[in-house]
CSV table of C-alpha atoms in Angstrom, one decimal:
chain,number,residue,atom,x,y,z
A,1,UNK,CA,217.0,-61.1,198.3
A,2,UNK,CA,213.6,-59.3,198.1
A,3,UNK,CA,212.3,-58.4,201.5
A,4,UNK,CA,209.1,-60.4,200.7
A,5,UNK,CA,211.1,-63.5,199.7
A,6,UNK,CA,209.8,-65.6,202.5
A,7,UNK,CA,206.2,-64.5,202.2
A,8,UNK,CA,205.1,-66.2,198.9
A,9,UNK,CA,202.3,-68.6,199.9
A,10,UNK,CA,199.7,-70.2,197.6
A,11,UNK,CA,196.1,-70.3,198.5
A,12,UNK,CA,193.7,-72.9,197.0
A,13,UNK,CA,193.9,-71.2,193.6
A,14,UNK,CA,197.3,-69.7,193.4
A,15,UNK,CA,199.3,-66.7,194.7
A,16,UNK,CA,197.5,-63.5,195.2
A,17,UNK,CA,198.7,-60.5,197.2
A,18,UNK,CA,198.8,-56.7,197.3
A,19,UNK,CA,201.2,-54.8,195.1
A,20,UNK,CA,202.5,-53.0,198.1
A,21,UNK,CA,202.9,-56.2,200.0
A,22,UNK,CA,204.9,-58.4,197.7
A,23,UNK,CA,203.4,-58.6,194.2
A,24,UNK,CA,206.4,-57.3,192.4
A,25,UNK,CA,207.9,-58.2,189.0
A,26,UNK,CA,210.8,-59.9,190.8
A,27,UNK,CA,208.6,-62.0,193.0
A,28,UNK,CA,206.4,-63.0,190.0
A,29,UNK,CA,209.5,-64.0,188.2
A,30,UNK,CA,210.6,-66.2,191.2
A,31,UNK,CA,207.2,-67.9,191.2
A,32,UNK,CA,207.4,-68.5,187.4
A,33,UNK,CA,210.9,-70.0,187.9
A,34,UNK,CA,209.5,-72.5,190.4
A,35,UNK,CA,206.7,-73.5,188.1
A,36,UNK,CA,209.1,-73.9,185.2
A,37,UNK,CA,211.4,-76.2,187.2
A,38,UNK,CA,208.5,-78.5,188.2
A,39,UNK,CA,206.9,-78.6,184.8
A,40,UNK,CA,210.1,-79.2,182.9
A,41,UNK,CA,210.9,-82.2,185.1
A,42,UNK,CA,209.8,-85.0,182.8
A,43,UNK,CA,207.8,-82.8,180.5
A,44,UNK,CA,210.5,-81.0,178.5
A,45,UNK,CA,209.0,-79.7,175.2
A,46,UNK,CA,205.4,-79.8,176.6
A,47,UNK,CA,203.1,-76.9,175.9
A,48,UNK,CA,202.2,-74.3,178.5
A,49,UNK,CA,199.5,-71.6,178.1
A,50,UNK,CA,199.9,-68.2,179.7
A,51,UNK,CA,197.1,-65.6,180.0
A,52,UNK,CA,196.5,-62.4,181.9
A,53,UNK,CA,193.7,-60.0,183.0
A,54,UNK,CA,193.3,-56.3,182.5
A,55,UNK,CA,194.8,-55.0,185.8
A,56,UNK,CA,197.9,-52.9,185.8
A,57,UNK,CA,201.2,-54.6,184.8
A,58,UNK,CA,199.5,-58.0,184.1
A,59,UNK,CA,200.6,-58.0,180.4
A,60,UNK,CA,204.2,-57.2,181.3
A,61,UNK,CA,204.2,-59.8,184.1
A,62,UNK,CA,202.7,-62.4,181.7
A,63,UNK,CA,205.4,-61.7,179.1
A,64,UNK,CA,208.1,-62.2,181.7
A,65,UNK,CA,206.4,-65.4,183.0
A,66,UNK,CA,206.2,-66.7,179.4
A,67,UNK,CA,209.9,-66.0,178.8
A,68,UNK,CA,211.0,-67.7,182.0
A,69,UNK,CA,208.9,-70.8,181.4
A,70,UNK,CA,210.2,-71.0,177.8
A,71,UNK,CA,213.8,-71.0,179.2
A,72,UNK,CA,213.1,-74.4,180.7
A,73,UNK,CA,212.5,-75.9,177.2
A,74,UNK,CA,208.7,-75.7,177.5
A,75,UNK,CA,206.7,-74.6,174.4
A,76,UNK,CA,204.9,-71.5,175.7
A,77,UNK,CA,201.9,-69.9,174.1
A,78,UNK,CA,201.0,-66.4,175.4
A,79,UNK,CA,197.6,-64.9,174.9
A,80,UNK,CA,197.7,-62.0,172.4
A,81,UNK,CA,195.4,-59.9,174.6
A,82,UNK,CA,193.8,-59.9,178.1
A,83,UNK,CA,191.4,-62.8,178.1
A,84,UNK,CA,189.1,-64.7,180.5
A,85,UNK,CA,190.6,-67.5,182.6
A,86,UNK,CA,188.1,-70.0,181.3
A,87,UNK,CA,189.3,-69.3,177.7
A,88,UNK,CA,192.9,-70.0,178.8
A,89,UNK,CA,191.8,-73.2,180.6
A,90,UNK,CA,189.7,-74.4,177.6
A,91,UNK,CA,192.6,-73.8,175.2
A,92,UNK,CA,194.9,-75.8,177.5
A,93,UNK,CA,192.4,-78.6,177.9
A,94,UNK,CA,192.1,-79.0,174.1
A,95,UNK,CA,195.8,-79.5,173.6
A,96,UNK,CA,197.0,-83.0,174.2
A,97,UNK,CA,200.6,-81.8,174.5
A,98,UNK,CA,199.8,-79.3,177.2
A,99,UNK,CA,201.1,-79.7,180.8
A,100,UNK,CA,199.2,-76.8,182.2
A,101,UNK,CA,198.5,-73.1,182.2
A,102,UNK,CA,199.4,-69.9,184.1
A,103,UNK,CA,197.1,-66.9,184.4
A,104,UNK,CA,198.3,-63.6,185.7
A,105,UNK,CA,195.2,-62.4,187.6
A,106,UNK,CA,193.9,-61.7,191.0
A,107,UNK,CA,190.3,-62.5,189.8
A,108,UNK,CA,187.7,-60.6,191.8
A,109,UNK,CA,190.1,-58.7,194.1
A,110,UNK,CA,190.6,-55.0,193.8
A,111,UNK,CA,193.3,-53.2,191.7
A,112,UNK,CA,195.5,-53.2,194.7
A,113,UNK,CA,196.2,-56.9,194.2
A,114,UNK,CA,198.1,-59.0,191.7
A,115,UNK,CA,198.2,-62.7,191.3
A,116,UNK,CA,199.3,-65.8,189.5
A,117,UNK,CA,197.0,-68.9,189.3
A,118,UNK,CA,198.1,-72.2,188.0
A,119,UNK,CA,196.0,-74.8,186.0
A,120,UNK,CA,196.7,-78.4,185.2
A,121,UNK,CA,196.7,-80.1,181.8
A,122,UNK,CA,192.9,-80.4,181.7
A,123,UNK,CA,192.4,-76.8,182.5
A,124,UNK,CA,191.4,-77.6,186.0
A,125,UNK,CA,193.1,-76.7,189.3
A,126,UNK,CA,196.3,-78.2,190.4
A,127,UNK,CA,196.5,-80.3,193.6
A,128,UNK,CA,197.4,-78.8,196.9
A,129,UNK,CA,200.5,-81.0,196.9
A,130,UNK,CA,201.7,-79.4,193.6
A,131,UNK,CA,201.0,-75.9,194.9
A,132,UNK,CA,203.0,-76.7,198.0
A,133,UNK,CA,205.8,-77.9,195.8
A,134,UNK,CA,205.8,-74.6,194.0
A,135,UNK,CA,206.1,-72.8,197.3
A,136,UNK,CA,209.1,-74.9,198.3
A,137,UNK,CA,210.8,-74.4,194.9
A,138,UNK,CA,210.6,-70.6,194.8
A,139,UNK,CA,214.2,-69.4,194.6
A,140,UNK,CA,215.5,-66.5,196.7
A,141,UNK,CA,216.2,-64.4,193.6
A,142,UNK,CA,214.6,-63.9,190.2
A,143,UNK,CA,216.1,-65.9,187.3
A,144,UNK,CA,218.1,-64.2,184.6
A,145,UNK,CA,217.3,-66.6,181.7
A,146,UNK,CA,214.5,-65.9,179.1
A,147,UNK,CA,213.6,-67.7,175.9
A,148,UNK,CA,211.2,-67.0,173.0
A,149,UNK,CA,207.5,-67.9,173.0
A,150,UNK,CA,204.5,-67.8,170.7
A,151,UNK,CA,201.7,-65.3,170.9
A,152,UNK,CA,198.2,-66.8,170.1
A,153,UNK,CA,194.5,-66.1,170.1
A,154,UNK,CA,192.9,-68.1,172.9
A,155,UNK,CA,189.4,-66.5,172.6
A,156,UNK,CA,188.0,-67.2,169.1
A,157,UNK,CA,187.9,-71.0,169.3
A,158,UNK,CA,186.6,-70.8,172.9
A,159,UNK,CA,183.8,-68.5,171.8
A,160,UNK,CA,182.8,-70.7,168.8
A,161,UNK,CA,182.6,-73.7,171.2
A,162,UNK,CA,180.4,-71.8,173.6
A,163,UNK,CA,178.0,-70.8,170.8
A,164,UNK,CA,177.6,-74.5,169.9
A,165,UNK,CA,176.7,-75.4,173.4
A,166,UNK,CA,173.6,-73.2,173.7
A,167,UNK,CA,170.2,-73.3,172.1
A,168,UNK,CA,170.7,-70.4,169.7
A,169,UNK,CA,167.3,-70.9,168.2
A,170,UNK,CA,165.5,-70.3,171.5
A,171,UNK,CA,167.6,-67.2,172.2
A,172,UNK,CA,167.1,-65.7,168.8
A,173,UNK,CA,163.4,-66.3,169.0
A,174,UNK,CA,163.0,-64.2,172.1
A,175,UNK,CA,165.9,-61.8,171.4
A,176,UNK,CA,166.2,-60.5,175.0
A,177,UNK,CA,167.7,-57.1,175.8
A,178,UNK,CA,170.7,-57.8,178.0
A,179,UNK,CA,173.0,-55.5,180.0
A,180,UNK,CA,176.5,-56.8,180.0
A,181,UNK,CA,178.9,-55.6,182.7
A,182,UNK,CA,182.4,-57.2,182.6
A,183,UNK,CA,183.6,-54.7,185.3
A,184,UNK,CA,186.4,-53.4,183.1
A,185,UNK,CA,187.8,-57.0,183.1
A,186,UNK,CA,189.0,-59.6,180.7
A,187,UNK,CA,185.6,-60.5,179.3
A,188,UNK,CA,185.0,-56.9,178.0
A,189,UNK,CA,183.7,-57.1,174.4
A,190,UNK,CA,183.7,-60.9,174.4
A,191,UNK,CA,180.3,-61.6,176.0
A,192,UNK,CA,178.6,-58.8,174.2
A,193,UNK,CA,179.8,-60.2,170.8
A,194,UNK,CA,178.5,-63.7,171.7
A,195,UNK,CA,175.1,-62.3,172.6
A,196,UNK,CA,174.8,-60.1,169.5
A,197,UNK,CA,175.7,-63.2,167.4
A,198,UNK,CA,172.8,-65.0,169.2
A,199,UNK,CA,170.4,-62.2,168.4
A,200,UNK,CA,170.3,-60.4,171.7
A,201,UNK,CA,169.9,-56.6,172.0
A,202,UNK,CA,173.0,-55.7,174.1
A,203,UNK,CA,173.6,-52.7,176.4
A,204,UNK,CA,177.2,-52.4,177.4
A,205,UNK,CA,178.7,-50.8,180.5
A,206,UNK,CA,182.3,-51.0,181.9
A,207,UNK,CA,183.6,-52.5,178.7
A,208,UNK,CA,187.0,-50.7,178.6
A,209,UNK,CA,190.1,-52.3,179.9
A,210,UNK,CA,191.0,-50.2,182.9
A,211,UNK,CA,193.9,-51.2,185.2
A,212,UNK,CA,192.2,-49.6,188.2
A,213,UNK,CA,188.7,-50.9,187.3
A,214,UNK,CA,187.3,-47.4,187.4
A,215,UNK,CA,187.4,-47.4,191.2
A,216,UNK,CA,185.2,-50.5,191.6
A,217,UNK,CA,186.1,-54.0,192.8
A,218,UNK,CA,185.7,-56.4,189.9
A,219,UNK,CA,183.5,-58.7,192.0
A,220,UNK,CA,179.9,-59.6,190.9
A,221,UNK,CA,178.4,-58.6,194.2
A,222,UNK,CA,176.8,-55.4,195.7
A,223,UNK,CA,177.7,-52.6,195.9
A,224,UNK,CA,180.0,-53.1,192.9
A,225,UNK,CA,177.1,-54.4,190.8
A,226,UNK,CA,175.0,-51.3,191.5
A,227,UNK,CA,175.4,-49.7,188.1
A,228,UNK,CA,174.4,-52.8,186.3
A,229,UNK,CA,171.3,-53.0,188.4
A,230,UNK,CA,170.4,-49.4,187.7
A,231,UNK,CA,171.0,-49.8,184.0
A,232,UNK,CA,168.8,-52.9,183.7
A,233,UNK,CA,165.9,-51.0,185.3
A,234,UNK,CA,166.5,-47.8,183.3
A,235,UNK,CA,166.8,-49.5,179.9
A,236,UNK,CA,163.9,-51.9,180.4
A,237,UNK,CA,166.2,-54.8,179.9
A,238,UNK,CA,165.3,-58.4,180.4
A,239,UNK,CA,168.3,-59.1,182.6
A,240,UNK,CA,171.9,-58.1,183.4
A,241,UNK,CA,175.1,-60.1,183.5
A,242,UNK,CA,177.9,-59.1,185.9
A,243,UNK,CA,181.3,-60.9,185.4
A,244,UNK,CA,184.3,-60.7,187.6
A,245,UNK,CA,187.7,-59.6,186.4
A,246,UNK,CA,188.7,-62.9,184.8
A,247,UNK,CA,185.2,-64.2,184.2
A,248,UNK,CA,185.3,-67.4,186.1
A,249,UNK,CA,182.4,-66.1,188.3
A,250,UNK,CA,179.3,-64.2,187.4
A,251,UNK,CA,176.0,-63.0,188.7
A,252,UNK,CA,172.6,-62.2,187.2
A,253,UNK,CA,170.3,-59.2,187.6
A,254,UNK,CA,166.6,-59.6,187.0
A,255,UNK,CA,164.4,-57.2,185.0
A,256,UNK,CA,163.6,-55.2,188.2
A,257,UNK,CA,167.2,-54.5,188.8
A,258,UNK,CA,167.7,-57.0,191.7
A,259,UNK,CA,170.9,-59.0,191.9
A,260,UNK,CA,170.2,-62.7,192.2
A,261,UNK,CA,171.9,-64.4,195.1
A,262,UNK,CA,174.2,-67.4,194.4
A,263,UNK,CA,171.5,-69.6,196.0
A,264,UNK,CA,169.1,-68.5,193.4
A,265,UNK,CA,171.4,-68.7,190.4
A,266,UNK,CA,172.8,-72.2,190.9
A,267,UNK,CA,169.5,-74.0,191.1
A,268,UNK,CA,168.4,-72.1,188.0
A,269,UNK,CA,171.4,-73.4,186.0
A,270,UNK,CA,170.9,-76.9,187.4
A,271,UNK,CA,167.3,-76.9,186.1
A,272,UNK,CA,168.4,-75.5,182.7
A,273,UNK,CA,170.9,-78.4,182.3
A,274,UNK,CA,168.4,-81.1,183.2
A,275,UNK,CA,165.7,-79.6,181.0
A,276,UNK,CA,168.0,-79.6,178.0
A,277,UNK,CA,168.6,-83.4,178.6
A,278,UNK,CA,172.1,-83.5,180.2
A,279,UNK,CA,172.9,-87.1,181.1
A,280,UNK,CA,174.9,-86.7,184.2
A,281,UNK,CA,173.0,-87.3,187.5
A,282,UNK,CA,175.1,-85.7,190.3
A,283,UNK,CA,175.5,-82.2,191.7
A,284,UNK,CA,178.5,-81.3,193.8
A,285,UNK,CA,178.7,-78.3,196.1
A,286,UNK,CA,180.7,-77.0,199.1
A,287,UNK,CA,179.5,-77.5,202.6
A,288,UNK,CA,179.1,-73.8,203.0
A,289,UNK,CA,176.7,-73.5,200.0
A,290,UNK,CA,173.0,-72.9,200.3
A,291,UNK,CA,170.8,-75.9,201.1
A,292,UNK,CA,168.6,-74.8,198.1
A,293,UNK,CA,171.2,-76.4,195.8
A,294,UNK,CA,170.7,-79.7,197.5
A,295,UNK,CA,166.9,-79.3,197.4
A,296,UNK,CA,167.0,-78.6,193.7
A,297,UNK,CA,169.1,-81.6,193.0
A,298,UNK,CA,166.8,-83.9,195.0
A,299,UNK,CA,163.6,-82.4,193.4
A,300,UNK,CA,165.1,-83.1,190.0
A,301,UNK,CA,166.1,-86.7,190.9
A,302,UNK,CA,169.8,-86.0,191.1
A,303,UNK,CA,172.3,-87.2,193.7
A,304,UNK,CA,174.0,-84.6,195.8
A,305,UNK,CA,177.5,-84.6,197.1
A,306,UNK,CA,178.8,-82.0,199.6
A,307,UNK,CA,182.5,-81.4,199.8
A,308,UNK,CA,184.9,-79.2,201.8
A,309,UNK,CA,185.5,-75.6,200.8
A,310,UNK,CA,187.9,-75.2,197.9
A,311,UNK,CA,187.3,-75.9,194.2
A,312,UNK,CA,189.9,-78.6,194.2
A,313,UNK,CA,187.5,-80.8,196.2
A,314,UNK,CA,184.8,-80.3,193.6
A,315,UNK,CA,187.4,-81.1,190.9
A,316,UNK,CA,188.3,-84.3,192.6
A,317,UNK,CA,184.6,-85.4,192.5
A,318,UNK,CA,184.6,-84.8,188.8
A,319,UNK,CA,187.2,-87.5,188.5
A,320,UNK,CA,184.7,-90.0,190.0
A,321,UNK,CA,182.4,-89.2,187.0
A,322,UNK,CA,178.7,-88.4,186.5
A,323,UNK,CA,178.9,-84.8,187.7
A,324,UNK,CA,176.4,-82.5,186.1
A,325,UNK,CA,177.5,-79.4,187.9
A,326,UNK,CA,179.8,-78.3,190.6
A,327,UNK,CA,179.4,-75.0,192.5
A,328,UNK,CA,181.0,-72.9,195.2
A,329,UNK,CA,179.4,-70.7,197.8
A,330,UNK,CA,180.7,-67.6,196.1
A,331,UNK,CA,179.2,-68.2,192.7
A,332,UNK,CA,181.8,-70.3,190.9
A,333,UNK,CA,179.9,-72.7,188.6
A,334,UNK,CA,181.6,-75.6,186.7
A,335,UNK,CA,179.9,-77.8,184.1
A,336,UNK,CA,182.5,-80.6,183.5
A,337,UNK,CA,181.0,-81.7,180.2
A,338,UNK,CA,182.3,-78.3,179.0
A,339,UNK,CA,185.4,-77.7,181.1
A,340,UNK,CA,186.6,-78.9,184.5
A,341,UNK,CA,186.9,-75.3,185.7
A,342,UNK,CA,184.5,-72.5,186.7
A,343,UNK,CA,183.2,-70.6,183.7
A,344,UNK,CA,181.0,-67.5,184.4
A,345,UNK,CA,180.4,-66.9,180.7
A,346,UNK,CA,178.9,-70.3,180.1
A,347,UNK,CA,176.8,-70.1,183.3
A,348,UNK,CA,175.4,-66.8,182.0
A,349,UNK,CA,174.6,-68.3,178.6
A,350,UNK,CA,172.8,-71.2,180.2
A,351,UNK,CA,170.7,-68.8,182.3
A,352,UNK,CA,169.8,-66.8,179.2
A,353,UNK,CA,168.8,-70.0,177.4
A,354,UNK,CA,166.6,-71.1,180.3
A,355,UNK,CA,164.9,-67.6,180.4
A,356,UNK,CA,164.2,-67.7,176.6
A,357,UNK,CA,162.9,-71.2,176.6
A,358,UNK,CA,160.5,-70.5,179.5
A,359,UNK,CA,158.8,-67.4,178.1
A,360,UNK,CA,158.8,-65.9,181.6
A,361,UNK,CA,160.5,-63.0,183.2
A,362,UNK,CA,163.6,-63.8,185.2
A,363,UNK,CA,162.0,-62.7,188.5
A,364,UNK,CA,159.1,-65.1,187.7
A,365,UNK,CA,161.5,-68.0,187.3
A,366,UNK,CA,163.1,-67.1,190.7
A,367,UNK,CA,159.7,-66.8,192.3
A,368,UNK,CA,158.7,-70.2,191.1
A,369,UNK,CA,161.9,-71.6,192.3
A,370,UNK,CA,161.4,-70.0,195.7
A,371,UNK,CA,157.9,-71.6,196.0
A,372,UNK,CA,159.3,-75.0,195.0
A,373,UNK,CA,162.4,-75.1,197.1
A,374,UNK,CA,161.4,-72.9,200.0
A,375,UNK,CA,162.7,-69.4,201.0
A,376,UNK,CA,166.3,-69.2,202.3
A,377,UNK,CA,168.5,-66.6,203.9
A,378,UNK,CA,172.3,-67.3,203.7
A,379,UNK,CA,175.1,-65.2,205.1
A,380,UNK,CA,178.9,-65.3,205.8
A,381,UNK,CA,180.8,-63.1,208.2
A,382,UNK,CA,184.4,-63.2,209.3
A,383,UNK,CA,185.9,-63.0,212.8
A,384,UNK,CA,189.5,-61.9,213.1
A,385,UNK,CA,191.3,-63.5,216.1
A,386,UNK,CA,194.9,-63.4,217.3
A,387,UNK,CA,197.5,-65.9,216.0
A,388,UNK,CA,197.6,-67.8,219.3
A,389,UNK,CA,193.9,-68.3,219.3
A,390,UNK,CA,193.9,-69.3,215.7
A,391,UNK,CA,196.4,-72.0,216.4
A,392,UNK,CA,194.5,-73.2,219.4
A,393,UNK,CA,191.2,-73.3,217.5
A,394,UNK,CA,192.8,-75.3,214.7
A,395,UNK,CA,193.6,-78.0,217.2
A,396,UNK,CA,190.4,-77.9,219.2
A,397,UNK,CA,187.7,-77.4,216.6
A,398,UNK,CA,187.7,-81.0,215.4
A,399,UNK,CA,186.6,-82.1,218.8
A,400,UNK,CA,183.9,-79.4,219.5
A,401,UNK,CA,180.4,-80.8,219.8
A,402,UNK,CA,178.1,-78.2,221.4
A,403,UNK,CA,174.8,-79.6,222.7
A,404,UNK,CA,172.9,-76.4,221.9
A,405,UNK,CA,173.4,-73.1,220.0
A,406,UNK,CA,171.0,-70.2,219.8
A,407,UNK,CA,168.5,-72.3,221.7
A,408,UNK,CA,168.5,-75.1,219.2
A,409,UNK,CA,169.8,-78.6,219.5
A,410,UNK,CA,171.8,-79.9,216.5
A,411,UNK,CA,170.4,-82.8,214.6
A,412,UNK,CA,173.6,-83.2,212.7
A,413,UNK,CA,177.3,-82.5,213.5
A,414,UNK,CA,180.1,-82.6,211.0
A,415,UNK,CA,183.8,-81.9,211.3
A,416,UNK,CA,184.5,-82.5,207.6
A,417,UNK,CA,185.5,-78.8,207.2
A,418,UNK,CA,185.5,-76.9,210.5
A,419,UNK,CA,182.3,-77.4,212.6
A,420,UNK,CA,179.0,-77.6,210.9
A,421,UNK,CA,175.7,-78.0,212.9
A,422,UNK,CA,172.5,-78.9,211.1
A,423,UNK,CA,169.0,-78.6,212.6
A,424,UNK,CA,165.7,-80.3,212.0
A,425,UNK,CA,164.1,-77.3,210.4
A,426,UNK,CA,166.8,-77.3,207.6
A,427,UNK,CA,168.8,-74.4,209.1
A,428,UNK,CA,172.6,-74.8,209.7
A,429,UNK,CA,175.7,-72.9,210.9
A,430,UNK,CA,179.3,-73.6,210.1
A,431,UNK,CA,182.6,-72.3,211.6
A,432,UNK,CA,185.9,-72.8,209.7
A,433,UNK,CA,189.3,-71.2,209.7
A,434,UNK,CA,190.9,-69.4,206.8
A,435,UNK,CA,194.0,-71.3,205.6
A,436,UNK,CA,196.5,-68.3,205.4
A,437,UNK,CA,195.1,-65.7,207.8
A,438,UNK,CA,194.0,-65.6,211.5
A,439,UNK,CA,190.4,-65.3,210.4
A,440,UNK,CA,187.4,-67.5,211.3
A,441,UNK,CA,184.6,-67.6,208.8
A,442,UNK,CA,181.1,-68.2,210.1
A,443,UNK,CA,178.3,-69.2,207.7
A,444,UNK,CA,174.6,-69.6,208.5
A,445,UNK,CA,171.4,-70.3,206.6
A,446,UNK,CA,167.8,-70.4,207.8
A,447,UNK,CA,164.3,-69.8,206.4
A,448,UNK,CA,164.3,-66.2,207.7
A,449,UNK,CA,166.8,-63.5,208.4
A,450,UNK,CA,166.1,-63.4,212.2
A,451,UNK,CA,166.7,-67.1,212.7
A,452,UNK,CA,169.8,-67.0,210.5
A,453,UNK,CA,171.2,-64.0,212.4
A,454,UNK,CA,170.6,-65.7,215.7
A,455,UNK,CA,172.7,-68.7,214.6
A,456,UNK,CA,175.3,-66.4,213.2
A,457,UNK,CA,175.6,-64.3,216.3
A,458,UNK,CA,175.8,-67.3,218.6
A,459,UNK,CA,178.6,-68.9,216.6
A,460,UNK,CA,180.5,-65.6,216.3
A,461,UNK,CA,180.2,-65.2,220.1
A,462,UNK,CA,181.7,-68.6,220.6
A,463,UNK,CA,184.7,-67.6,218.6
A,464,UNK,CA,185.2,-64.0,219.6
A,465,UNK,CA,184.7,-64.6,223.3
A,466,UNK,CA,187.0,-67.6,223.3
A,467,UNK,CA,184.2,-69.8,224.7
A,468,UNK,CA,184.8,-72.4,221.9
A,469,UNK,CA,188.4,-72.6,223.2
A,470,UNK,CA,187.5,-73.2,226.8
């Protein structure tokens, strides 16, 4: 048995771990075997979609996964090239015979990581219960059986669909210059082709498929977005797009070379959807997301539903209906009328459409939004604690109700996901534990950085000093 046999654990999205700490061909095969067992039970002959990203060995692992799943009598379709996770999810969702999809990717994590994520029949995330079942079903050794599968193009139909969803006339009329940075990931060449078809002048960087991502982390954040920011400014472009490795998350760079924060991007996309006449009337976002998202929803007459951290909670709300948009604190944006999964490419297209319709610069749109919604400073920091303290905190945190923090008295206290304290001035702080590590995540937001940092420091002191445990 592999020395890491007991260490396979699924997070909210799937299984992701370092190559030197358990992501081996054998362990990936064990995970595929467990998925095959569960999906074949009552679904023999159903279709399964398998995709993969550009990191090292992903194609080989995906071929192995496809063969193992096919050995259980499932009809397996493997992507003919590295492709974005949203494209795999969309293909899966369009197929009434599909039971789900598997994507070999570690998303925005560095080249040191590999991963396998699992999607349901509608292209959205699987339940926590199903992921737990996979963990329990993982065998001690890799299976020997393989069967044949089909190789298919997942991208072309997905791209055609996206182009039908946006106002091509408005984009062609302005023909913006756009810097596209797929960060050497699976969207390389795809986004640029869409934009050129829509009449944009495209500047490409980091388009090649590189297994080591050229030394950067394929995450649409600073400092990894630095080259895109510089290229936008140097080429006089209207904006830049930065997509993570599997393109389920993205970020925008304005014409000055400034990377927009998530709290700036999401309200922009919400307004774009409303202005184009979308009929849904509810926005869903995680408790750790910026308050600007709620303010934008309220200003536009939309209902707002906060949920616990994890995209599955946003997904569950989609089942209740009338959801215009769902968003995470890290930039994942889902528009369920298109797909019940995050799609960084579609979010970028909506932002470009909004820019072209407005006739303004991107920085001007953000400045207007800042005036309307108020300025905000958001931050997350992690505190590592020992295993014993982590277990104690897990038991104690639901009952913690501090009368004061950083000299402020809470106006609202929530234990829906850790401990969240809200204050009369709109600021807030939240403390929650990571599911699989002895790490406490602390989030805070306020009108200015000094007030935010005071809340952040006070909450971190509570955790690091153990005061919250006493």
